[in-house]
XYZ file of C-alpha atoms in Angstrom:
681
model
C -15.379 -12.892 3.405
C -17.429 -10.267 5.670
C -20.635 -9.439 3.914
C -22.148 -6.947 6.700
C -21.067 -4.519 9.027
C -23.318 -5.588 11.811
C -26.876 -7.853 11.884
C -28.784 -5.270 10.215
C -26.704 -4.564 7.226
C -28.367 -6.907 4.803
C -28.207 -7.587 1.112
C -31.050 -5.482 0.497
C -29.167 -2.444 1.773
C -27.088 -2.829 -1.488
C -29.635 -0.005 -3.182
C -28.016 3.316 -1.607
C -24.532 3.608 -0.464
C -25.676 6.565 1.240
C -29.047 7.960 1.796
C -27.435 11.264 2.999
C -26.223 11.978 -0.693
C -29.882 11.948 -2.114
C -30.785 14.761 0.742
C -32.352 12.001 3.305
C -31.250 12.582 7.110
C -29.063 9.775 8.304
C -30.595 6.733 9.685
C -29.650 6.191 13.202
C -29.515 2.713 15.204
C -28.612 2.428 18.635
C -26.394 -0.303 19.123
C -25.675 0.170 23.157
C -27.217 2.559 25.633
C -30.201 5.099 25.025
C -30.207 7.995 22.710
C -32.433 10.748 22.219
C -32.389 12.326 18.702
C -34.219 15.511 17.368
C -34.102 18.510 15.926
C -32.378 20.110 18.735
C -29.586 17.598 18.555
C -28.721 13.787 19.464
C -28.221 13.292 23.353
C -26.777 10.332 24.891
C -28.475 8.790 28.216
C -25.627 7.223 29.531
C -26.189 4.238 32.045
C -23.693 1.370 33.197
C -22.496 0.861 29.451
C -21.390 3.575 27.104
C -24.164 4.788 24.098
C -23.237 3.850 20.672
C -25.421 5.291 17.775
C -24.560 4.032 14.485
C -25.334 5.855 10.912
C -26.822 2.977 9.083
C -26.911 4.768 5.656
C -23.981 3.621 4.153
C -22.576 -0.097 3.466
C -19.472 -1.327 5.597
C -17.468 -1.003 2.394
C -18.304 2.585 1.090
C -15.944 4.917 0.936
C -16.169 8.413 2.839
C -13.891 11.374 2.367
C -14.657 13.976 5.274
C -16.734 13.569 8.535
C -17.984 16.673 10.668
C -19.734 16.796 13.927
C -20.730 19.849 16.365
C -20.913 18.945 20.165
C -21.466 21.182 23.291
C -21.127 20.094 26.989
C -23.308 20.686 29.640
C -21.078 20.107 32.132
C -17.147 18.973 31.599
C -16.337 15.920 34.031
C -12.788 14.527 34.050
C -12.585 10.977 32.572
C -16.389 11.204 30.589
C -15.279 10.261 27.183
C -17.487 10.907 23.776
C -16.693 11.448 20.633
C -17.024 9.610 16.822
C -17.216 6.076 16.173
C -15.632 4.987 12.813
C -15.696 1.398 10.915
C -18.151 -0.409 13.233
C -18.331 -3.809 13.108
C -20.707 -4.370 16.096
C -20.934 -2.991 19.106
C -18.323 -5.117 20.246
C -15.642 -4.216 17.679
C -15.100 -0.637 16.304
C -12.845 2.189 16.230
C -12.942 5.366 18.458
C -12.120 8.928 18.088
C -12.362 9.971 21.872
C -12.665 13.173 23.289
C -11.856 13.048 27.350
C -11.629 15.936 29.450
C -8.966 15.529 32.084
C -7.422 18.020 34.669
C -5.679 20.925 32.967
C -6.116 19.665 29.509
C -8.318 17.753 26.925
C -7.269 14.388 25.608
C -7.897 13.185 21.847
C -7.291 9.480 21.645
C -7.546 6.809 18.836
C -8.703 3.732 19.806
C -10.196 0.200 19.143
C -12.779 -1.398 21.164
C -12.302 -5.205 20.703
C -12.133 -7.911 22.587
C -13.479 -6.464 25.795
C -10.689 -3.809 25.846
C -9.601 -0.521 24.079
C -6.344 -0.373 22.478
C -4.911 3.257 22.093
C -2.700 3.936 19.235
C -2.746 7.827 19.098
C -3.087 10.699 21.652
C -2.615 14.106 21.637
C -3.853 16.935 23.886
C -5.185 20.392 23.549
C -6.962 22.904 25.752
C -9.665 22.515 28.314
C -13.366 22.850 26.763
C -15.572 25.133 28.446
C -19.401 24.505 29.428
C -22.194 25.611 27.047
C -19.699 26.330 24.396
C -20.147 24.682 20.951
C -17.145 23.094 19.314
C -16.527 20.996 15.906
C -14.992 17.801 15.785
C -13.843 17.094 11.646
C -11.880 14.318 10.002
C -10.601 15.359 6.810
C -8.376 14.100 3.713
C -4.868 15.986 3.624
C -4.734 18.371 0.957
C -3.206 17.337 -2.378
C 0.401 19.294 -1.595
C 0.691 19.403 2.095
C 4.147 20.499 3.371
C 3.266 20.683 7.016
C 2.552 17.238 7.269
C 2.594 14.208 5.219
C 0.221 12.120 6.994
C -3.179 11.285 4.785
C -5.957 12.684 7.464
C -6.503 15.628 9.586
C -8.143 15.787 13.058
C -9.175 19.279 13.716
C -10.873 20.874 16.806
C -12.607 24.069 16.331
C -14.057 26.568 18.871
C -17.295 27.494 16.531
C -17.596 30.913 18.683
C -14.400 32.618 17.436
C -12.992 30.209 14.919
C -10.060 29.384 16.936
C -8.316 26.006 15.837
C -7.697 24.114 19.391
C -5.943 21.339 18.002
C -4.819 20.313 14.223
C -2.770 16.890 13.951
C -2.072 14.492 10.727
C -2.722 10.640 11.390
C -2.391 7.755 9.669
C -4.629 4.772 9.077
C -2.903 2.473 11.160
C -5.620 0.441 12.583
C -7.335 1.188 10.426
C -10.225 3.402 10.942
C -10.692 6.116 8.584
C -12.402 6.636 5.115
C -14.367 3.366 5.019
C -16.807 1.570 6.764
C -20.060 2.463 8.953
C -19.416 5.417 11.310
C -21.434 6.551 14.172
C -21.596 8.342 17.785
C -20.256 7.388 20.985
C -20.972 8.829 24.462
C -19.627 7.651 28.104
C -21.510 10.683 29.552
C -24.883 11.965 28.985
C -23.418 15.946 29.354
C -22.741 15.938 25.758
C -24.925 16.921 22.764
C -24.026 16.418 19.087
C -25.437 18.600 16.164
C -24.927 19.018 12.331
C -23.241 15.417 11.897
C -22.333 15.101 8.129
C -20.592 12.466 6.441
C -19.273 13.018 2.784
C -20.066 9.709 1.579
C -20.401 9.821 -2.668
C -22.551 7.168 -4.170
C -20.825 5.305 -6.920
C -21.723 4.999 -10.226
C -21.132 1.046 -10.470
C -23.975 0.389 -7.549
C -27.430 0.222 -8.385
C -29.976 -1.330 -6.199
C -28.513 -5.154 -6.038
C -26.168 -5.147 -8.880
C -22.575 -3.915 -7.789
C -19.329 -4.065 -9.094
C -15.661 -3.195 -7.164
C -14.787 0.377 -7.815
C -12.062 -0.420 -9.887
C -14.580 -1.101 -12.432
C -15.926 2.889 -12.715
C -16.123 6.105 -14.884
C -12.691 6.666 -16.435
C -11.148 3.355 -16.016
C -8.253 1.729 -18.345
C -9.076 -1.973 -19.673
C -6.060 -4.132 -20.845
C -5.844 -4.055 -24.489
C -5.478 -7.254 -26.729
C -6.604 -9.991 -24.104
C -9.559 -11.274 -22.751
C -10.064 -9.530 -19.692
C -12.655 -10.344 -16.899
C -15.290 -7.950 -15.450
C -17.045 -9.336 -12.316
C -19.490 -7.995 -9.400
C -22.637 -9.154 -7.218
C -26.138 -9.191 -8.096
C -29.163 -10.632 -6.597
C -28.479 -14.612 -6.110
C -29.346 -16.477 -9.407
C -30.169 -13.166 -11.363
C -29.254 -13.056 -14.811
C -26.647 -10.073 -15.647
C -26.304 -8.371 -19.189
C -23.212 -6.507 -20.190
C -22.324 -3.825 -23.114
C -19.322 -2.820 -24.246
C -17.382 -1.682 -27.464
C -20.427 -2.934 -29.478
C -20.206 -6.482 -28.102
C -22.972 -7.823 -25.653
C -22.220 -10.609 -22.751
C -24.718 -12.520 -20.463
C -24.050 -14.676 -17.479
C -25.830 -15.552 -14.268
C -25.022 -14.748 -10.769
C -24.372 -18.040 -8.309
C -26.180 -18.664 -5.149
C -24.039 -16.370 -3.347
C -24.733 -13.571 -6.003
C -21.191 -13.499 -7.587
C -20.864 -13.331 -11.148
C -18.193 -12.826 -13.782
C -17.824 -11.999 -17.670
C -14.952 -12.424 -19.938
C -14.529 -9.538 -22.680
C -13.026 -10.385 -25.998
C -9.887 -8.781 -26.968
C -9.903 -5.082 -27.769
C -7.921 -2.617 -29.348
C -6.996 0.744 -27.618
C -9.471 3.282 -27.520
C -11.167 5.498 -25.696
C -14.348 7.408 -24.607
C -16.343 4.165 -24.255
C -19.267 3.080 -22.278
C -19.830 0.182 -20.541
C -23.464 -0.623 -19.399
C -24.355 -3.593 -16.606
C -28.025 -4.486 -16.113
C -29.396 -7.055 -14.218
C -33.345 -7.013 -13.890
C -34.109 -3.531 -13.111
C -31.068 -2.592 -12.114
C -28.456 -0.773 -14.156
C -24.903 0.407 -13.683
C -23.264 2.509 -16.265
C -19.447 3.418 -16.431
C -18.865 6.496 -19.004
C -15.131 7.560 -20.498
C -13.648 3.799 -20.279
C -10.467 3.416 -22.410
C -8.677 0.492 -23.768
C -4.851 0.443 -23.349
C -2.221 -0.674 -21.324
C -2.658 -1.751 -17.711
C 0.145 -2.411 -14.844
C -0.045 -3.047 -11.036
C 2.286 -0.696 -8.772
C 2.629 -1.640 -5.254
C 4.859 -1.509 -2.325
C 5.666 1.088 0.597
C 6.789 4.658 0.936
C 8.893 5.231 -2.025
C 6.243 3.631 -4.270
C 3.727 5.785 -2.332
C 5.811 9.038 -2.696
C 3.929 11.876 -4.254
C 4.751 13.637 -7.569
C 4.941 16.956 -6.209
C 7.683 15.638 -3.675
C 9.840 14.394 -6.425
C 11.708 15.512 -9.520
C 8.838 13.869 -11.937
C 7.925 16.535 -14.308
C 3.905 17.340 -13.884
C 2.666 17.128 -17.394
C -1.085 17.064 -18.147
C -2.233 13.874 -20.212
C -6.115 12.728 -20.027
C -4.813 9.189 -21.363
C -2.541 8.432 -18.169
C -4.970 7.481 -15.764
C -4.524 6.374 -11.898
C -6.411 4.144 -9.718
C -5.635 3.706 -6.080
C -7.555 1.478 -3.816
C -8.154 3.152 -0.364
C -5.339 2.440 1.931
C -7.259 -0.172 3.878
C -5.999 -3.505 5.676
C -8.498 -6.407 6.787
C -8.353 -9.638 8.882
C -10.320 -11.069 5.739
C -10.456 -10.708 1.630
C -12.888 -7.678 0.859
C -14.993 -7.218 -2.331
C -13.875 -3.385 -2.756
C -12.019 -0.805 -0.774
C -12.943 2.129 -2.337
C -11.063 4.243 -5.030
C -11.137 6.418 -7.950
C -10.181 6.584 -11.357
C -8.251 9.942 -11.954
C -7.031 11.376 -15.192
C -3.224 13.099 -15.292
C -4.037 16.653 -14.732
C -2.793 19.700 -12.686
C -5.231 18.907 -9.931
C -4.855 15.155 -9.251
C -1.110 14.772 -10.193
C 0.781 16.255 -7.611
C -0.692 13.523 -5.506
C -0.024 10.571 -7.536
C 2.928 7.968 -6.904
C 5.787 9.594 -8.660
C 7.332 6.188 -9.424
C 3.981 4.963 -11.220
C 3.480 8.284 -13.129
C 6.760 8.637 -14.539
C 6.520 4.786 -15.655
C 3.291 5.709 -17.477
C 4.795 8.628 -19.295
C 7.565 6.773 -20.859
C 5.008 4.065 -22.093
C 2.268 6.340 -23.513
C 5.566 8.100 -25.204
C 6.533 5.294 -26.567
C 3.320 3.143 -27.342
C 0.730 6.240 -28.123
C -2.016 4.475 -26.492
C -3.774 5.005 -23.112
C -1.842 3.795 -20.006
C -3.328 2.839 -16.835
C -1.437 2.235 -13.473
C -3.368 0.755 -10.553
C -1.504 1.932 -7.433
C -1.883 -0.192 -3.892
C 0.947 0.878 -1.630
C 1.315 1.719 2.073
C 4.223 3.609 3.711
C 5.883 1.728 6.474
C 4.584 -1.789 5.606
C 6.556 -5.197 5.585
C 6.278 -7.688 2.545
C 4.309 -10.257 4.409
C 1.648 -7.617 5.170
C 1.138 -8.165 0.985
C 1.242 -11.739 0.651
C -1.912 -14.103 1.185
C -1.991 -15.346 5.021
C -2.293 -18.842 4.066
C 1.135 -18.968 2.239
C 2.649 -18.376 5.472
C 1.334 -21.534 7.394
C 3.128 -24.592 6.247
C 6.554 -23.073 5.517
C 8.827 -23.899 8.076
C 10.785 -20.273 7.590
C 7.235 -18.367 7.693
C 5.516 -20.135 10.281
C 6.915 -18.269 12.892
C 5.325 -15.290 11.417
C 1.988 -16.673 11.619
C 2.411 -18.052 15.037
C 3.023 -14.646 16.021
C 0.000 -13.408 14.309
C -2.369 -16.267 16.177
C -0.585 -15.507 19.566
C -1.356 -11.958 19.568
C -5.199 -12.711 18.548
C -4.991 -15.179 21.704
C -3.476 -12.389 23.670
C -5.995 -9.897 22.963
C -8.885 -12.362 23.578
C -7.832 -12.722 26.921
C -6.960 -9.295 27.974
C -3.294 -9.914 27.822
C -0.956 -7.050 26.654
C 0.832 -7.455 23.054
C 3.851 -5.485 22.157
C 2.957 -3.198 19.233
C 6.660 -1.658 19.048
C 8.875 -2.445 16.017
C 9.862 -5.228 15.332
C 6.997 -7.338 16.615
C 4.127 -5.081 15.597
C 4.324 -6.623 12.345
C 2.615 -9.631 13.635
C 0.024 -8.355 16.010
C -3.422 -8.721 14.757
C -5.550 -5.429 13.512
C -3.371 -2.906 12.211
C -1.597 -2.488 8.828
C 1.493 -4.532 9.226
C -0.730 -7.717 9.970
C 0.404 -10.586 7.716
C -1.904 -10.761 5.353
C -3.969 -7.765 6.164
C -2.963 -5.708 3.122
C -3.196 -8.335 0.802
C -6.811 -8.766 1.828
C -7.813 -4.909 1.870
C -6.161 -3.817 -1.146
C -4.911 -6.393 -3.673
C -7.675 -9.233 -3.306
C -10.439 -7.186 -4.485
C -8.457 -6.194 -7.536
C -7.631 -9.585 -8.658
C -8.250 -10.639 -11.340
C -8.267 -7.078 -13.231
C -6.614 -7.471 -16.459
C -2.627 -6.245 -16.361
C 0.180 -6.514 -18.036
C 2.589 -6.903 -15.081
C 3.455 -5.749 -11.801
C 5.350 -3.244 -10.386
C 6.831 -3.409 -6.888
C 9.055 -0.842 -4.779
C 9.662 -2.102 -1.072
C 12.108 -3.574 1.246
C 13.363 -0.615 3.568
C 10.788 -1.903 6.545
C 12.127 -5.650 5.923
C 15.879 -4.435 5.754
C 16.903 -5.788 9.325
C 15.156 -9.266 8.232
C 17.057 -9.900 4.694
C 17.706 -13.283 4.995
C 13.821 -13.865 5.946
C 12.966 -11.664 2.979
C 14.978 -13.531 0.771
C 12.426 -16.338 1.443
C 9.446 -14.212 1.139
C 10.246 -12.466 -1.935
C 9.438 -15.363 -4.205
C 6.897 -16.561 -2.415
C 5.052 -13.433 -2.815
C 5.671 -13.471 -6.669
C 4.514 -16.981 -6.795
C 1.183 -16.336 -4.768
C 0.141 -13.083 -7.163
C 0.983 -14.974 -10.111
C -0.927 -17.751 -9.231
C -3.905 -15.666 -8.061
C -3.861 -13.639 -11.222
C -3.682 -17.072 -12.948
C -0.691 -15.875 -14.824
C 2.737 -18.151 -14.151
C 4.619 -15.699 -16.618
C 2.984 -12.287 -15.174
C 5.876 -9.598 -15.203
C 7.118 -8.649 -12.163
C 9.272 -5.910 -12.245
C 10.983 -4.226 -9.052
C 13.282 -1.746 -7.513
C 16.491 -2.771 -5.530
C 16.881 -0.069 -2.322
C 18.509 2.879 -2.919
C 21.100 3.984 -0.199
C 20.295 5.364 2.864
C 22.392 5.197 6.417
C 20.067 7.075 8.457
C 20.267 4.845 11.367
C 16.951 3.363 11.188
C 14.960 0.917 9.113
C 17.658 -1.407 9.780
C 20.387 0.945 8.519
C 21.677 1.196 12.005
C 22.884 -2.568 11.220
C 25.810 -3.241 9.190
C 25.521 -5.027 5.896
C 21.481 -4.685 6.427
C 20.928 -2.766 3.547
C 23.456 -4.449 1.086
C 22.198 -7.581 2.380
C 18.439 -7.076 1.098
C 19.678 -5.930 -2.328
C 21.792 -8.565 -2.944
C 18.583 -10.875 -1.672
C 16.663 -8.853 -4.267
C 19.166 -9.287 -7.021
C 18.881 -13.262 -6.537
C 15.172 -13.351 -7.364
C 16.031 -12.469 -11.330
C 18.030 -16.075 -10.856
C 15.119 -17.871 -9.065
C 12.109 -16.540 -11.120
C 11.618 -16.082 -14.822
C 10.240 -13.039 -16.203
C 11.484 -10.557 -13.540
C 13.271 -7.490 -13.874
C 15.521 -5.128 -11.511
C 15.788 -1.653 -11.442
C 19.282 -0.422 -9.667
C 18.829 2.625 -7.571
C 21.446 2.660 -4.766
C 23.065 5.419 -6.283
C 19.901 7.704 -6.125
C 19.870 7.486 -2.831
C 20.531 9.879 -0.039
C 22.363 9.266 3.379
C 19.794 11.036 5.483
C 16.760 10.339 3.648
C 14.968 7.291 3.156
C 12.662 9.003 0.318
C 15.155 10.101 -2.024
C 13.354 12.694 -4.669
C 14.835 10.762 -7.842
C 11.717 9.008 -8.960
C 11.579 10.101 -12.552
C 14.930 7.604 -13.005
C 13.292 5.011 -11.306
C 10.075 5.029 -13.293
C 12.097 5.393 -16.383
C 13.959 2.038 -15.601
C 11.133 0.377 -14.874
C 9.586 1.287 -18.174
C 12.948 0.292 -20.069
C 12.043 -3.299 -18.826
C 8.466 -3.457 -20.174
C 9.768 -1.298 -23.343
C 11.872 -4.119 -24.071
C 10.245 -7.481 -22.492
C 6.764 -6.728 -23.168
C 6.490 -4.326 -26.090
C 9.511 -5.619 -28.204
C 11.544 -2.236 -28.423
C 15.111 -4.219 -28.640
C 16.883 -0.935 -29.048
C 16.342 -0.279 -25.416
C 18.855 -1.252 -22.980
C 16.620 -3.196 -20.589
C 18.751 -3.384 -17.521
C 21.716 -2.476 -15.495
C 24.717 -4.626 -15.476
C 24.170 -7.810 -13.259
C 26.922 -10.531 -11.917
C 27.241 -13.190 -13.770
C 29.983 -15.414 -12.345
C 33.306 -15.518 -10.874
C 36.572 -17.459 -11.441
C 39.668 -16.915 -9.413
C 42.854 -17.443 -10.817
C 46.187 -16.021 -10.521
C 45.660 -14.054 -7.252
C 42.698 -12.046 -8.511
C 38.799 -12.612 -9.243
C 37.682 -12.541 -12.445
C 34.094 -11.571 -12.814
C 31.737 -11.440 -15.755
C 28.284 -9.803 -16.126
C 25.117 -10.023 -18.113
C 23.149 -6.794 -19.568
C 26.521 -5.020 -20.627
C 25.478 -3.378 -23.439
C 28.120 -2.441 -25.786
C 30.337 -3.082 -22.506
C 31.397 -1.937 -19.403
C 33.220 1.155 -18.202
C 33.614 3.598 -15.310
C 30.625 5.616 -15.199
C 32.206 8.929 -14.007
C 35.771 8.415 -15.931
C 37.867 7.619 -12.613
C 39.489 4.043 -11.902
C 36.377 1.611 -10.727
C 36.157 1.911 -7.287
C 33.564 0.268 -4.485
C 35.113 -3.476 -4.775
C 36.373 -5.346 -1.789
C 37.903 -8.894 -1.810
C 38.716 -11.382 1.309
C 40.547 -14.449 1.684
C 39.995 -17.625 3.390
C 40.020 -15.355 6.891
C 36.658 -13.638 5.698
C 38.149 -10.059 5.912
C 37.421 -7.670 2.920
C 40.074 -5.195 1.991
C 39.370 -2.515 -1.035
C 40.452 -3.827 -4.371
C 41.458 -2.348 -7.436
C 39.026 -3.422 -10.426
C 39.818 -2.786 -14.432
C 37.403 -3.851 -17.118
C 38.354 -6.646 -19.442
C 39.216 -6.071 -23.150
C 35.845 -8.084 -23.973
C 33.882 -5.500 -22.251
C 31.880 -7.996 -20.066
C 34.321 -8.938 -17.507
C 36.027 -7.405 -14.251
C 39.214 -8.401 -12.909
C 39.446 -7.603 -9.345
C 42.576 -7.891 -7.329
C 44.355 -6.550 -3.674
C 47.822 -6.757 -2.697
C 46.563 -7.566 1.068
C 44.377 -10.579 -0.151
C 46.965 -12.981 -2.131
C 44.319 -15.673 -3.027
C 41.098 -14.034 -2.903
C 37.739 -16.507 -2.683
C 35.021 -13.521 -2.407
C 34.184 -10.289 -3.694
C 31.638 -7.809 -2.612
C 30.711 -4.662 -4.688
C 28.390 -1.487 -3.624
C 28.692 -3.438 0.012
C 27.185 -0.530 2.246
C 24.029 1.049 3.527
C 24.973 4.028 1.572
C 27.797 4.470 -0.970
C 29.157 6.946 -3.769
C 32.107 4.881 -4.432
C 30.335 1.855 -6.608
C 31.037 3.461 -10.290
C 30.730 0.313 -12.896
C 28.325 0.708 -15.474
C 27.486 -0.369 -18.859
C 27.308 1.780 -22.138
C 23.743 2.951 -21.411
C 25.236 4.629 -18.282
C 23.203 2.212 -16.057
C 24.951 1.162 -12.549
C 25.800 -2.575 -12.031
C 23.901 -4.055 -9.264
C 25.607 -4.316 -5.747
C 26.411 -7.964 -5.095
C 28.765 -10.630 -2.905
C 29.671 -13.959 -3.912
C 30.075 -15.217 -0.784
C 27.846 -16.962 1.433
C 29.170 -16.138 4.673
C 27.030 -15.190 7.857
C 25.924 -11.774 8.287
C 24.488 -9.853 11.110
C 20.658 -10.128 9.657
C 20.882 -13.959 9.305
C 19.069 -14.961 12.359
C 16.474 -11.952 12.462
C 13.564 -14.191 11.401
């Protein structure tokens, strides 16, 4: 793991996450070029190489919220760029928000300098800058509710003289660059003066001198009840560590690397507790700690989709709490990636994951104990981003993914171009899609936090590679269970909703139903799993349907039935159990039928098709058998069927088989015939 941002960030710096937070001026370090810093501003002296000035006041993995700096040009020289350096590893590896005057316009670019080259990942244009006029460049987090632009960050350029906004754009943390790490200033010319540089970087309560805990251990956290849960952190090498919590005291000693871990005794549900961790003269005090039920929610944009964008009601409840680590990808596992526990209130809930919040509401209502959800999700990401990269190396199906990743590093190191457009961008190093990088940045720092189980909603970005997904999905489940040290850890997931918007694989016939089918098959391949069926909650043209209340409630049904013993709850949708072919018909049997199967809309069953040996599918009629657990399917066009498909479309409103609880049957196929997505590995 990387323990430093660059050579001068040593363990001793752990005493402060931000000197600026204590009222001190930023401590500047010149990495390249020459700089003059004084009361009148910060001025570069550009020579043959660009000037890079670093704010040393923060740790490389401390979170920040907003950055602002004023600038003034004494001359406007086309092609002479300047701006803000972000996530600085060293003088040879940093991100850059660069302003470059050009003929007739000004360009703003987001870039990464690495391997001796810039890689640009976004560009915007705004009006020409004027000499001797003061402007402001700001990077700010998006508001809780932003109906103009869903992207989580805003870049704003303002004319300070009259307040005119020259540029305001939303941006994703694609490479990533924003909100974490060490920042600074950059200039490839000496015609710019910077003033009033400020960085909003709070000092966390879990950091004191050499003592430090990951941000998941912070004020307002929820600990898992009824089991021994770990608390871990860092201290001086070999130092003693004492932890007091809920009337109990624990002791341990940090190892030679400074790492330590303590296992708490099982606790009953409670609130308003205080945890105190002491090592030598350093003390970290965490307040308003609760004990209850904790779940881990992960995936892509439909798990990330906010409450205000959905049909989930916003209800305040201080005993429902959410922790979201910073959206951050990393080539190596990180110790912490920011984040903050939040209580469910009118200010914070609108930005929460709608699925997670709906799930937590159901658990809180039934269990009457505090509920915490840890949400690690990032829109537009593939499954291989979320699993340890080491899992991909040896397996013959996944090795090509790893090989393309290694090849991209070779190309970057040698100044060769890399393909960053879909689909090969998933395997290029240094961005959020890189295999393993979201696991390193958003999952690894949370393991082995005590949880009851995992909620997973992902697959849209993998729909064009369904056969590969069928191989990767159980690998992800196994790898997470192994790292949490619990081979029976509950893993509940959402089958893809309906969509036919001609993107994300939905332009390919059978892509989304194929992925739904490999999701369904995980249930037979791994125990302690459960699936929410959601195809009927989709929208043909909206990949983010708003019906998240139903999804969260169905995930909660699985947990309440399996984990908490509410056997009165129907846990699942009907699932195909088997098929027999006789008398010119296909006879299907189902499990999870509750009190019996029926048509959900009172109309005849629909959505079924059958095929014979010619592999040509025809619409079929279907009737529920008298026992209520079987369905007989036949078609005059297929006198001897050998295969059945149900709900087999990217988007469909026809499939209407439900159980007595009104839960829709999962789409499926009984055949193993080749599909268009079989060979896209």
